[in-house]
Amino acid sequence: TCLNSTNGKILRVDLNGDIPADNPLSNEAMVTGCTDWDQALTMQPPDKRIFAWGFRNPYRFWIDEQTGRMRVADVGETTREEVSVGSPLDAAGGQGEHYGWPFAEGTTMYSQSWAPQNKCMGVTPARDCVPPVYDYGHSMNNNCIIGGLIPDGCGWDAPWNQRYFFGDNGS
């Protein structure tokens, strides 16, 4: 939620290190930010490299060459692991999406006093929370989703095409 910090974010830069002009925070002068992890949110200049936010720990991500969608394996805190899928990337760049953290862990929504009632829409710039496409709990030794890929083009039979395979470090 601190859009002046790279923690819990997916960054997007050109191969030469420049920041793409169509990154979602490129035209924002001030965003919801913070001066330290345990301090109140304040308005701050953005880190313009940020492309997507609202992750706790995006351990691995995969861009699907066929659809342009980003799949992110996001390590949860205490109860849930999740797979999130972003909107397709296109020639116009991306729109930047908020994936819910710290207002949600997987499909579990938090209701503590620090989580505003309108959740992601209470952050500047406001975005709807993008829920995960899949999440699971910490049972059967599950504890740390470590990402995956779509193995299209590897000679697998058609029923396995366009399927995201991932693992969990604990199970």
Short mmCIF file of N, CA and C in Angstrom, two decimals:
data_model
loop_
_atom_site.label_atom_id
_atom_site.label_comp_id
_atom_site.label_asym_id
_atom_site.label_seq_id
_atom_site.Cartn_x
_atom_site.Cartn_y
_atom_site.Cartn_z
N THR A 1 0.82 -1.19 0.00
CA THR A 1 0.00 0.00 0.00
C THR A 1 0.86 1.25 0.00
N CYS A 2 2.10 1.15 0.46
CA CYS A 2 3.03 2.29 0.41
C CYS A 2 3.61 2.36 -1.00
N LEU A 3 3.04 3.21 -1.81
CA LEU A 3 3.43 3.26 -3.23
C LEU A 3 4.69 4.08 -3.48
N ASN A 4 5.41 4.38 -2.42
CA ASN A 4 6.74 4.98 -2.54
C ASN A 4 7.81 3.96 -2.15
N SER A 5 7.42 2.72 -1.92
CA SER A 5 8.31 1.64 -1.52
C SER A 5 8.12 0.45 -2.46
N THR A 6 9.18 -0.28 -2.75
CA THR A 6 9.09 -1.41 -3.67
C THR A 6 8.70 -2.71 -2.97
N ASN A 7 8.58 -2.73 -1.65
CA ASN A 7 8.19 -3.96 -0.95
C ASN A 7 6.79 -4.40 -1.39
N GLY A 8 6.65 -5.68 -1.75
CA GLY A 8 5.35 -6.23 -2.11
C GLY A 8 4.82 -5.73 -3.45
N LYS A 9 5.70 -5.37 -4.35
CA LYS A 9 5.29 -4.81 -5.65
C LYS A 9 5.91 -5.60 -6.79
N ILE A 10 5.33 -5.46 -7.97
CA ILE A 10 5.94 -5.89 -9.22
C ILE A 10 6.40 -4.60 -9.90
N LEU A 11 7.68 -4.55 -10.26
CA LEU A 11 8.24 -3.36 -10.91
C LEU A 11 8.34 -3.59 -12.41
N ARG A 12 8.31 -2.50 -13.18
CA ARG A 12 8.44 -2.60 -14.63
C ARG A 12 9.38 -1.49 -15.09
N VAL A 13 10.49 -1.92 -15.72
CA VAL A 13 11.45 -0.98 -16.28
C VAL A 13 11.85 -1.48 -17.67
N ASP A 14 12.32 -0.57 -18.50
CA ASP A 14 12.83 -0.95 -19.82
C ASP A 14 14.16 -1.66 -19.64
N LEU A 15 14.61 -2.36 -20.69
CA LEU A 15 15.87 -3.08 -20.63
C LEU A 15 17.05 -2.16 -20.35
N ASN A 16 16.96 -0.90 -20.73
CA ASN A 16 18.05 0.04 -20.47
C ASN A 16 17.95 0.69 -19.08
N GLY A 17 16.95 0.30 -18.30
CA GLY A 17 16.77 0.83 -16.96
C GLY A 17 15.82 2.00 -16.85
N ASP A 18 15.37 2.54 -17.99
CA ASP A 18 14.41 3.64 -17.97
C ASP A 18 13.05 3.17 -17.49
N ILE A 19 12.28 4.08 -16.94
CA ILE A 19 10.92 3.78 -16.49
C ILE A 19 9.98 4.04 -17.65
N PRO A 20 9.17 3.05 -18.06
CA PRO A 20 8.23 3.27 -19.16
C PRO A 20 7.27 4.42 -18.85
N ALA A 21 7.03 5.26 -19.81
CA ALA A 21 6.15 6.43 -19.62
C ALA A 21 4.72 6.03 -19.32
N ASP A 22 4.33 4.79 -19.69
CA ASP A 22 2.95 4.36 -19.45
C ASP A 22 2.82 3.51 -18.19
N ASN A 23 3.84 3.47 -17.33
CA ASN A 23 3.67 2.80 -16.04
C ASN A 23 2.52 3.47 -15.29
N PRO A 24 1.79 2.73 -14.46
CA PRO A 24 0.57 3.28 -13.85
C PRO A 24 0.78 4.47 -12.92
N LEU A 25 1.97 4.65 -12.36
CA LEU A 25 2.18 5.78 -11.45
C LEU A 25 2.98 6.90 -12.11
N SER A 26 3.27 6.77 -13.39
CA SER A 26 4.11 7.76 -14.08
C SER A 26 3.55 9.16 -14.04
N ASN A 27 2.25 9.31 -14.09
CA ASN A 27 1.64 10.64 -14.11
C ASN A 27 1.06 11.06 -12.76
N GLU A 28 1.39 10.30 -11.71
CA GLU A 28 0.90 10.62 -10.37
C GLU A 28 1.95 11.46 -9.63
N ALA A 29 1.55 12.60 -9.10
CA ALA A 29 2.47 13.44 -8.33
C ALA A 29 2.59 12.95 -6.89
N MET A 30 1.47 12.55 -6.30
CA MET A 30 1.45 12.08 -4.92
C MET A 30 0.57 10.84 -4.83
N VAL A 31 1.00 9.89 -4.01
CA VAL A 31 0.27 8.63 -3.82
C VAL A 31 0.27 8.29 -2.33
N THR A 32 -0.53 7.28 -1.98
CA THR A 32 -0.49 6.78 -0.61
C THR A 32 0.89 6.17 -0.38
N GLY A 33 1.56 6.64 0.64
CA GLY A 33 2.91 6.16 0.93
C GLY A 33 3.15 6.11 2.41
N CYS A 34 4.40 5.84 2.78
CA CYS A 34 4.77 5.80 4.19
C CYS A 34 6.25 6.10 4.33
N THR A 35 6.63 6.48 5.52
CA THR A 35 8.04 6.76 5.79
C THR A 35 8.74 5.57 6.42
N ASP A 36 7.98 4.63 6.98
CA ASP A 36 8.52 3.39 7.53
C ASP A 36 7.37 2.39 7.61
N TRP A 37 7.68 1.11 7.70
CA TRP A 37 6.66 0.07 7.62
C TRP A 37 5.62 0.16 8.73
N ASP A 38 5.98 0.69 9.88
CA ASP A 38 5.04 0.72 11.01
C ASP A 38 4.50 2.13 11.28
N GLN A 39 4.61 3.02 10.31
CA GLN A 39 4.14 4.39 10.48
C GLN A 39 2.83 4.59 9.71
N ALA A 40 2.12 5.64 10.06
CA ALA A 40 0.85 5.95 9.40
C ALA A 40 1.07 6.25 7.92
N LEU A 41 0.05 5.96 7.12
CA LEU A 41 0.10 6.27 5.69
C LEU A 41 -0.04 7.77 5.49
N THR A 42 0.75 8.31 4.58
CA THR A 42 0.72 9.73 4.24
C THR A 42 0.85 9.85 2.73
N MET A 43 0.64 11.02 2.21
CA MET A 43 0.83 11.25 0.78
C MET A 43 2.32 11.49 0.52
N GLN A 44 2.85 10.76 -0.48
CA GLN A 44 4.27 10.79 -0.80
C GLN A 44 4.45 10.77 -2.32
N PRO A 45 5.58 11.22 -2.86
CA PRO A 45 5.87 11.02 -4.28
C PRO A 45 6.01 9.52 -4.56
N PRO A 46 5.50 9.02 -5.69
CA PRO A 46 5.52 7.58 -5.95
C PRO A 46 6.87 7.09 -6.45
N ASP A 47 7.10 5.78 -6.30
CA ASP A 47 8.18 5.11 -7.00
C ASP A 47 7.58 4.73 -8.35
N LYS A 48 7.98 5.39 -9.40
CA LYS A 48 7.34 5.25 -10.71
C LYS A 48 7.66 3.93 -11.40
N ARG A 49 8.56 3.13 -10.82
CA ARG A 49 8.83 1.79 -11.37
C ARG A 49 7.72 0.81 -11.05
N ILE A 50 6.87 1.13 -10.07
CA ILE A 50 5.83 0.20 -9.61
C ILE A 50 4.80 -0.01 -10.71
N PHE A 51 4.54 -1.29 -10.98
CA PHE A 51 3.59 -1.69 -12.02
C PHE A 51 2.32 -2.29 -11.42
N ALA A 52 2.46 -3.10 -10.36
CA ALA A 52 1.32 -3.72 -9.68
C ALA A 52 1.65 -3.77 -8.19
N TRP A 53 0.62 -3.66 -7.35
CA TRP A 53 0.85 -3.61 -5.90
C TRP A 53 -0.24 -4.38 -5.17
N GLY A 54 -0.11 -4.42 -3.84
CA GLY A 54 -1.07 -5.16 -3.02
C GLY A 54 -0.68 -6.61 -2.84
N PHE A 55 0.61 -6.90 -2.94
CA PHE A 55 1.12 -8.25 -2.68
C PHE A 55 1.81 -8.25 -1.33
N ARG A 56 1.80 -9.39 -0.66
CA ARG A 56 2.58 -9.51 0.56
C ARG A 56 4.01 -9.88 0.21
N ASN A 57 4.17 -10.94 -0.57
CA ASN A 57 5.50 -11.40 -0.98
C ASN A 57 5.37 -12.10 -2.33
N PRO A 58 5.38 -11.34 -3.43
CA PRO A 58 5.25 -11.96 -4.75
C PRO A 58 6.52 -12.74 -5.09
N TYR A 59 6.54 -14.01 -4.71
CA TYR A 59 7.77 -14.80 -4.78
C TYR A 59 8.20 -15.05 -6.23
N ARG A 60 7.28 -15.41 -7.09
CA ARG A 60 7.58 -15.62 -8.50
C ARG A 60 6.39 -15.14 -9.33
N PHE A 61 6.68 -14.70 -10.56
CA PHE A 61 5.58 -14.41 -11.47
C PHE A 61 5.93 -14.89 -12.86
N TRP A 62 4.90 -15.07 -13.67
CA TRP A 62 5.03 -15.63 -15.01
C TRP A 62 4.15 -14.82 -15.94
N ILE A 63 4.70 -14.41 -17.08
CA ILE A 63 3.90 -13.72 -18.10
C ILE A 63 3.55 -14.75 -19.16
N ASP A 64 2.27 -14.97 -19.37
CA ASP A 64 1.79 -15.91 -20.38
C ASP A 64 1.96 -15.27 -21.76
N GLU A 65 2.78 -15.88 -22.60
CA GLU A 65 3.06 -15.33 -23.93
C GLU A 65 1.81 -15.28 -24.81
N GLN A 66 0.87 -16.18 -24.60
CA GLN A 66 -0.32 -16.23 -25.45
C GLN A 66 -1.37 -15.20 -25.06
N THR A 67 -1.53 -14.94 -23.77
CA THR A 67 -2.60 -14.03 -23.34
C THR A 67 -2.07 -12.69 -22.82
N GLY A 68 -0.79 -12.61 -22.51
CA GLY A 68 -0.23 -11.40 -21.94
C GLY A 68 -0.58 -11.21 -20.47
N ARG A 69 -1.23 -12.18 -19.87
CA ARG A 69 -1.60 -12.07 -18.45
C ARG A 69 -0.43 -12.46 -17.55
N MET A 70 -0.31 -11.73 -16.45
CA MET A 70 0.71 -12.00 -15.45
C MET A 70 0.11 -12.88 -14.37
N ARG A 71 0.77 -13.99 -14.07
CA ARG A 71 0.36 -14.86 -12.98
C ARG A 71 1.39 -14.71 -11.87
N VAL A 72 0.90 -14.46 -10.65
CA VAL A 72 1.78 -14.18 -9.53
C VAL A 72 1.50 -15.17 -8.40
N ALA A 73 2.55 -15.81 -7.90
CA ALA A 73 2.46 -16.63 -6.70
C ALA A 73 2.83 -15.73 -5.52
N ASP A 74 1.86 -15.47 -4.66
CA ASP A 74 2.05 -14.53 -3.55
C ASP A 74 2.03 -15.29 -2.23
N VAL A 75 3.16 -15.25 -1.53
CA VAL A 75 3.29 -15.95 -0.25
C VAL A 75 2.47 -15.21 0.79
N GLY A 76 1.62 -15.95 1.50
CA GLY A 76 0.77 -15.36 2.53
C GLY A 76 1.51 -15.13 3.83
N GLU A 77 0.78 -14.63 4.80
CA GLU A 77 1.40 -14.37 6.11
C GLU A 77 1.19 -15.55 7.04
N THR A 78 -0.04 -15.75 7.48
CA THR A 78 -0.26 -16.79 8.49
C THR A 78 -1.27 -17.85 8.09
N THR A 79 -2.12 -17.58 7.10
CA THR A 79 -3.19 -18.55 6.84
C THR A 79 -3.39 -18.95 5.39
N ARG A 80 -3.07 -18.10 4.40
CA ARG A 80 -3.42 -18.37 3.01
C ARG A 80 -2.23 -18.14 2.08
N GLU A 81 -2.17 -18.93 1.01
CA GLU A 81 -1.26 -18.73 -0.12
C GLU A 81 -2.15 -18.45 -1.32
N GLU A 82 -1.64 -17.70 -2.32
CA GLU A 82 -2.54 -17.34 -3.41
C GLU A 82 -1.84 -17.25 -4.76
N VAL A 83 -2.66 -17.45 -5.79
CA VAL A 83 -2.26 -17.22 -7.18
C VAL A 83 -3.16 -16.11 -7.70
N SER A 84 -2.54 -15.04 -8.18
CA SER A 84 -3.29 -13.92 -8.74
C SER A 84 -2.98 -13.81 -10.23
N VAL A 85 -3.97 -13.34 -10.98
CA VAL A 85 -3.80 -13.16 -12.42
C VAL A 85 -4.15 -11.72 -12.76
N GLY A 86 -3.25 -11.06 -13.46
CA GLY A 86 -3.45 -9.67 -13.84
C GLY A 86 -4.08 -9.51 -15.20
N SER A 87 -4.54 -8.32 -15.47
CA SER A 87 -5.10 -7.99 -16.78
C SER A 87 -4.02 -8.16 -17.85
N PRO A 88 -4.43 -8.42 -19.09
CA PRO A 88 -3.44 -8.59 -20.15
C PRO A 88 -2.61 -7.33 -20.36
N LEU A 89 -1.34 -7.55 -20.63
CA LEU A 89 -0.47 -6.45 -21.02
C LEU A 89 -0.68 -6.23 -22.51
N ASP A 90 -0.65 -5.00 -22.93
CA ASP A 90 -0.81 -4.72 -24.36
C ASP A 90 0.13 -3.61 -24.78
N ALA A 91 0.04 -3.20 -26.01
CA ALA A 91 0.95 -2.18 -26.53
C ALA A 91 0.84 -0.87 -25.76
N ALA A 92 -0.28 -0.64 -25.12
CA ALA A 92 -0.47 0.60 -24.35
C ALA A 92 0.09 0.47 -22.93
N GLY A 93 0.69 -0.67 -22.63
CA GLY A 93 1.24 -0.86 -21.28
C GLY A 93 0.19 -1.45 -20.36
N GLY A 94 0.38 -1.27 -19.08
CA GLY A 94 -0.53 -1.84 -18.09
C GLY A 94 -1.25 -0.76 -17.33
N GLN A 95 -2.25 -1.17 -16.62
CA GLN A 95 -3.06 -0.22 -15.87
C GLN A 95 -2.75 -0.21 -14.39
N GLY A 96 -1.92 -1.12 -13.91
CA GLY A 96 -1.62 -1.17 -12.49
C GLY A 96 -2.82 -1.65 -11.72
N GLU A 97 -2.65 -2.69 -10.95
CA GLU A 97 -3.77 -3.25 -10.20
C GLU A 97 -3.36 -3.47 -8.76
N HIS A 98 -4.33 -3.39 -7.85
CA HIS A 98 -4.13 -3.61 -6.42
C HIS A 98 -4.65 -5.00 -6.10
N TYR A 99 -3.77 -5.87 -5.58
CA TYR A 99 -4.12 -7.26 -5.35
C TYR A 99 -4.53 -7.56 -3.90
N GLY A 100 -4.80 -6.51 -3.12
CA GLY A 100 -5.48 -6.71 -1.84
C GLY A 100 -4.68 -6.60 -0.57
N TRP A 101 -3.40 -6.96 -0.56
CA TRP A 101 -2.63 -6.89 0.67
C TRP A 101 -2.38 -5.43 1.02
N PRO A 102 -2.53 -5.00 2.24
CA PRO A 102 -2.70 -5.73 3.48
C PRO A 102 -4.15 -5.87 3.93
N PHE A 103 -5.09 -5.59 3.05
CA PHE A 103 -6.50 -5.65 3.42
C PHE A 103 -7.07 -7.07 3.34
N ALA A 104 -6.36 -7.94 2.63
CA ALA A 104 -6.80 -9.32 2.46
C ALA A 104 -5.59 -10.23 2.36
N GLU A 105 -5.77 -11.46 2.80
CA GLU A 105 -4.78 -12.51 2.60
C GLU A 105 -5.51 -13.63 1.87
N GLY A 106 -5.22 -13.79 0.57
CA GLY A 106 -6.01 -14.70 -0.24
C GLY A 106 -7.44 -14.20 -0.30
N THR A 107 -8.38 -15.07 -0.01
CA THR A 107 -9.79 -14.67 -0.02
C THR A 107 -10.29 -14.26 1.36
N THR A 108 -9.39 -14.19 2.34
CA THR A 108 -9.75 -13.75 3.69
C THR A 108 -9.59 -12.24 3.77
N MET A 109 -10.70 -11.53 3.98
CA MET A 109 -10.66 -10.07 4.12
C MET A 109 -10.46 -9.73 5.59
N TYR A 110 -9.56 -8.79 5.85
CA TYR A 110 -9.33 -8.34 7.21
C TYR A 110 -10.29 -7.22 7.55
N SER A 111 -10.63 -7.10 8.82
CA SER A 111 -11.55 -6.04 9.23
C SER A 111 -10.99 -5.24 10.41
N GLN A 112 -9.68 -5.27 10.61
CA GLN A 112 -9.07 -4.51 11.69
C GLN A 112 -9.24 -3.02 11.43
N SER A 113 -9.02 -2.25 12.47
CA SER A 113 -9.21 -0.80 12.36
C SER A 113 -8.27 -0.18 11.35
N TRP A 114 -7.11 -0.77 11.11
CA TRP A 114 -6.16 -0.20 10.16
C TRP A 114 -6.53 -0.51 8.71
N ALA A 115 -7.48 -1.41 8.49
CA ALA A 115 -7.92 -1.73 7.13
C ALA A 115 -9.20 -0.95 6.85
N PRO A 116 -9.12 0.14 6.08
CA PRO A 116 -10.32 0.95 5.84
C PRO A 116 -11.44 0.14 5.21
N GLN A 117 -12.65 0.56 5.48
CA GLN A 117 -13.81 -0.18 5.02
C GLN A 117 -13.85 -0.32 3.50
N ASN A 118 -13.40 0.70 2.78
CA ASN A 118 -13.44 0.61 1.33
C ASN A 118 -12.17 -0.02 0.77
N LYS A 119 -11.34 -0.56 1.63
CA LYS A 119 -10.16 -1.33 1.27
C LYS A 119 -9.32 -0.65 0.20
N CYS A 120 -9.12 -1.30 -0.92
CA CYS A 120 -8.22 -0.80 -1.97
C CYS A 120 -8.67 0.54 -2.52
N MET A 121 -9.94 0.82 -2.53
CA MET A 121 -10.44 2.10 -3.05
C MET A 121 -10.08 3.25 -2.12
N GLY A 122 -9.61 2.97 -0.91
CA GLY A 122 -9.21 4.02 0.01
C GLY A 122 -7.76 4.44 -0.16
N VAL A 123 -7.06 3.86 -1.14
CA VAL A 123 -5.66 4.17 -1.42
C VAL A 123 -5.60 5.09 -2.64
N THR A 124 -4.62 5.98 -2.69
CA THR A 124 -4.44 6.85 -3.85
C THR A 124 -3.23 6.37 -4.64
N PRO A 125 -3.43 5.98 -5.92
CA PRO A 125 -4.66 6.04 -6.68
C PRO A 125 -5.58 4.86 -6.32
N ALA A 126 -6.88 5.13 -6.33
CA ALA A 126 -7.88 4.12 -5.95
C ALA A 126 -8.00 3.06 -7.05
N ARG A 127 -8.04 1.82 -6.62
CA ARG A 127 -8.25 0.69 -7.53
C ARG A 127 -9.12 -0.32 -6.79
N ASP A 128 -9.96 -1.04 -7.51
CA ASP A 128 -10.66 -2.16 -6.90
C ASP A 128 -9.64 -3.24 -6.56
N CYS A 129 -9.86 -3.97 -5.47
CA CYS A 129 -9.00 -5.10 -5.14
C CYS A 129 -9.22 -6.21 -6.17
N VAL A 130 -8.15 -6.77 -6.69
CA VAL A 130 -8.23 -7.90 -7.60
C VAL A 130 -8.10 -9.17 -6.75
N PRO A 131 -9.16 -9.97 -6.65
CA PRO A 131 -9.07 -11.17 -5.82
C PRO A 131 -8.22 -12.24 -6.50
N PRO A 132 -7.65 -13.15 -5.71
CA PRO A 132 -6.87 -14.23 -6.33
C PRO A 132 -7.78 -15.16 -7.13
N VAL A 133 -7.19 -15.82 -8.13
CA VAL A 133 -7.95 -16.82 -8.88
C VAL A 133 -7.94 -18.15 -8.15
N TYR A 134 -6.97 -18.30 -7.24
CA TYR A 134 -6.87 -19.53 -6.46
C TYR A 134 -6.15 -19.21 -5.17
N ASP A 135 -6.64 -19.73 -4.07
CA ASP A 135 -5.90 -19.63 -2.82
C ASP A 135 -6.15 -20.90 -2.01
N TYR A 136 -5.27 -21.15 -1.07
CA TYR A 136 -5.39 -22.35 -0.24
C TYR A 136 -4.78 -22.07 1.12
N GLY A 137 -5.22 -22.85 2.09
CA GLY A 137 -4.80 -22.65 3.47
C GLY A 137 -3.53 -23.39 3.82
N HIS A 138 -3.10 -23.16 5.04
CA HIS A 138 -1.87 -23.75 5.55
C HIS A 138 -2.15 -25.10 6.22
N SER A 139 -2.80 -26.00 5.51
CA SER A 139 -3.00 -27.35 6.03
C SER A 139 -2.09 -28.30 5.26
N MET A 140 -1.91 -29.49 5.73
CA MET A 140 -1.09 -30.51 5.07
C MET A 140 0.31 -29.99 4.73
N ASN A 141 0.89 -29.21 5.64
CA ASN A 141 2.23 -28.64 5.51
C ASN A 141 2.36 -27.56 4.44
N ASN A 142 1.26 -27.09 3.86
CA ASN A 142 1.34 -25.96 2.93
C ASN A 142 1.75 -24.73 3.72
N ASN A 143 2.72 -23.96 3.20
CA ASN A 143 3.12 -22.77 3.92
C ASN A 143 3.84 -21.73 3.07
N CYS A 144 4.13 -22.03 1.81
CA CYS A 144 4.90 -21.06 1.04
C CYS A 144 4.82 -21.39 -0.45
N ILE A 145 3.87 -20.77 -1.15
CA ILE A 145 3.77 -20.98 -2.59
C ILE A 145 5.04 -20.44 -3.24
N ILE A 146 5.62 -21.21 -4.16
CA ILE A 146 6.90 -20.78 -4.73
C ILE A 146 6.82 -20.52 -6.23
N GLY A 147 5.63 -20.46 -6.78
CA GLY A 147 5.50 -20.04 -8.17
C GLY A 147 5.45 -21.18 -9.14
N GLY A 148 5.31 -20.82 -10.39
CA GLY A 148 5.18 -21.85 -11.39
C GLY A 148 5.28 -21.29 -12.79
N LEU A 149 4.70 -22.06 -13.72
CA LEU A 149 4.75 -21.67 -15.12
C LEU A 149 3.65 -22.38 -15.89
N ILE A 150 3.47 -21.96 -17.11
CA ILE A 150 2.57 -22.63 -18.05
C ILE A 150 3.47 -23.33 -19.06
N PRO A 151 3.48 -24.66 -19.09
CA PRO A 151 4.47 -25.38 -19.91
C PRO A 151 4.08 -25.56 -21.38
N ASP A 152 3.31 -24.64 -21.95
CA ASP A 152 2.96 -24.76 -23.36
C ASP A 152 4.22 -24.81 -24.21
N GLY A 153 4.19 -25.60 -25.24
CA GLY A 153 5.33 -25.70 -26.13
C GLY A 153 6.39 -26.68 -25.66
N CYS A 154 6.11 -27.39 -24.59
CA CYS A 154 7.08 -28.35 -24.06
C CYS A 154 6.74 -29.78 -24.45
N GLY A 155 5.79 -29.95 -25.36
CA GLY A 155 5.41 -31.28 -25.81
C GLY A 155 4.37 -31.97 -24.96
N TRP A 156 3.74 -31.24 -24.03
CA TRP A 156 2.71 -31.83 -23.19
C TRP A 156 1.43 -31.97 -24.00
N ASP A 157 0.60 -32.94 -23.65
CA ASP A 157 -0.67 -33.15 -24.33
C ASP A 157 -1.58 -31.93 -24.14
N ALA A 158 -2.50 -31.76 -25.10
CA ALA A 158 -3.41 -30.60 -25.12
C ALA A 158 -4.15 -30.35 -23.81
N PRO A 159 -4.62 -31.36 -23.07
CA PRO A 159 -5.35 -31.05 -21.84
C PRO A 159 -4.52 -30.27 -20.82
N TRP A 160 -3.21 -30.28 -20.93
CA TRP A 160 -2.35 -29.58 -19.98
C TRP A 160 -1.96 -28.19 -20.46
N ASN A 161 -2.29 -27.85 -21.71
CA ASN A 161 -1.97 -26.53 -22.22
C ASN A 161 -2.78 -25.46 -21.50
N GLN A 162 -2.19 -24.28 -21.36
CA GLN A 162 -2.80 -23.13 -20.70
C GLN A 162 -3.18 -23.41 -19.24
N ARG A 163 -2.47 -24.32 -18.61
CA ARG A 163 -2.65 -24.58 -17.18
C ARG A 163 -1.41 -24.14 -16.43
N TYR A 164 -1.63 -23.47 -15.32
CA TYR A 164 -0.54 -22.94 -14.50
C TYR A 164 -0.17 -23.98 -13.47
N PHE A 165 1.07 -24.43 -13.48
CA PHE A 165 1.57 -25.39 -12.52
C PHE A 165 2.44 -24.66 -11.50
N PHE A 166 2.21 -24.96 -10.22
CA PHE A 166 3.00 -24.31 -9.16
C PHE A 166 3.26 -25.31 -8.05
N GLY A 167 4.15 -24.94 -7.18
CA GLY A 167 4.48 -25.79 -6.04
C GLY A 167 4.40 -25.00 -4.75
N ASP A 168 4.49 -25.75 -3.64
CA ASP A 168 4.53 -25.14 -2.32
C ASP A 168 5.74 -25.72 -1.60
N ASN A 169 6.55 -24.86 -1.03
CA ASN A 169 7.78 -25.27 -0.38
C ASN A 169 7.54 -26.26 0.76
N GLY A 170 6.41 -26.14 1.45
CA GLY A 170 6.15 -27.01 2.60
C GLY A 170 5.58 -28.36 2.23
N SER A 171 4.80 -28.44 1.14
CA SER A 171 4.17 -29.71 0.79
C SER A 171 4.69 -30.24 -0.52
#
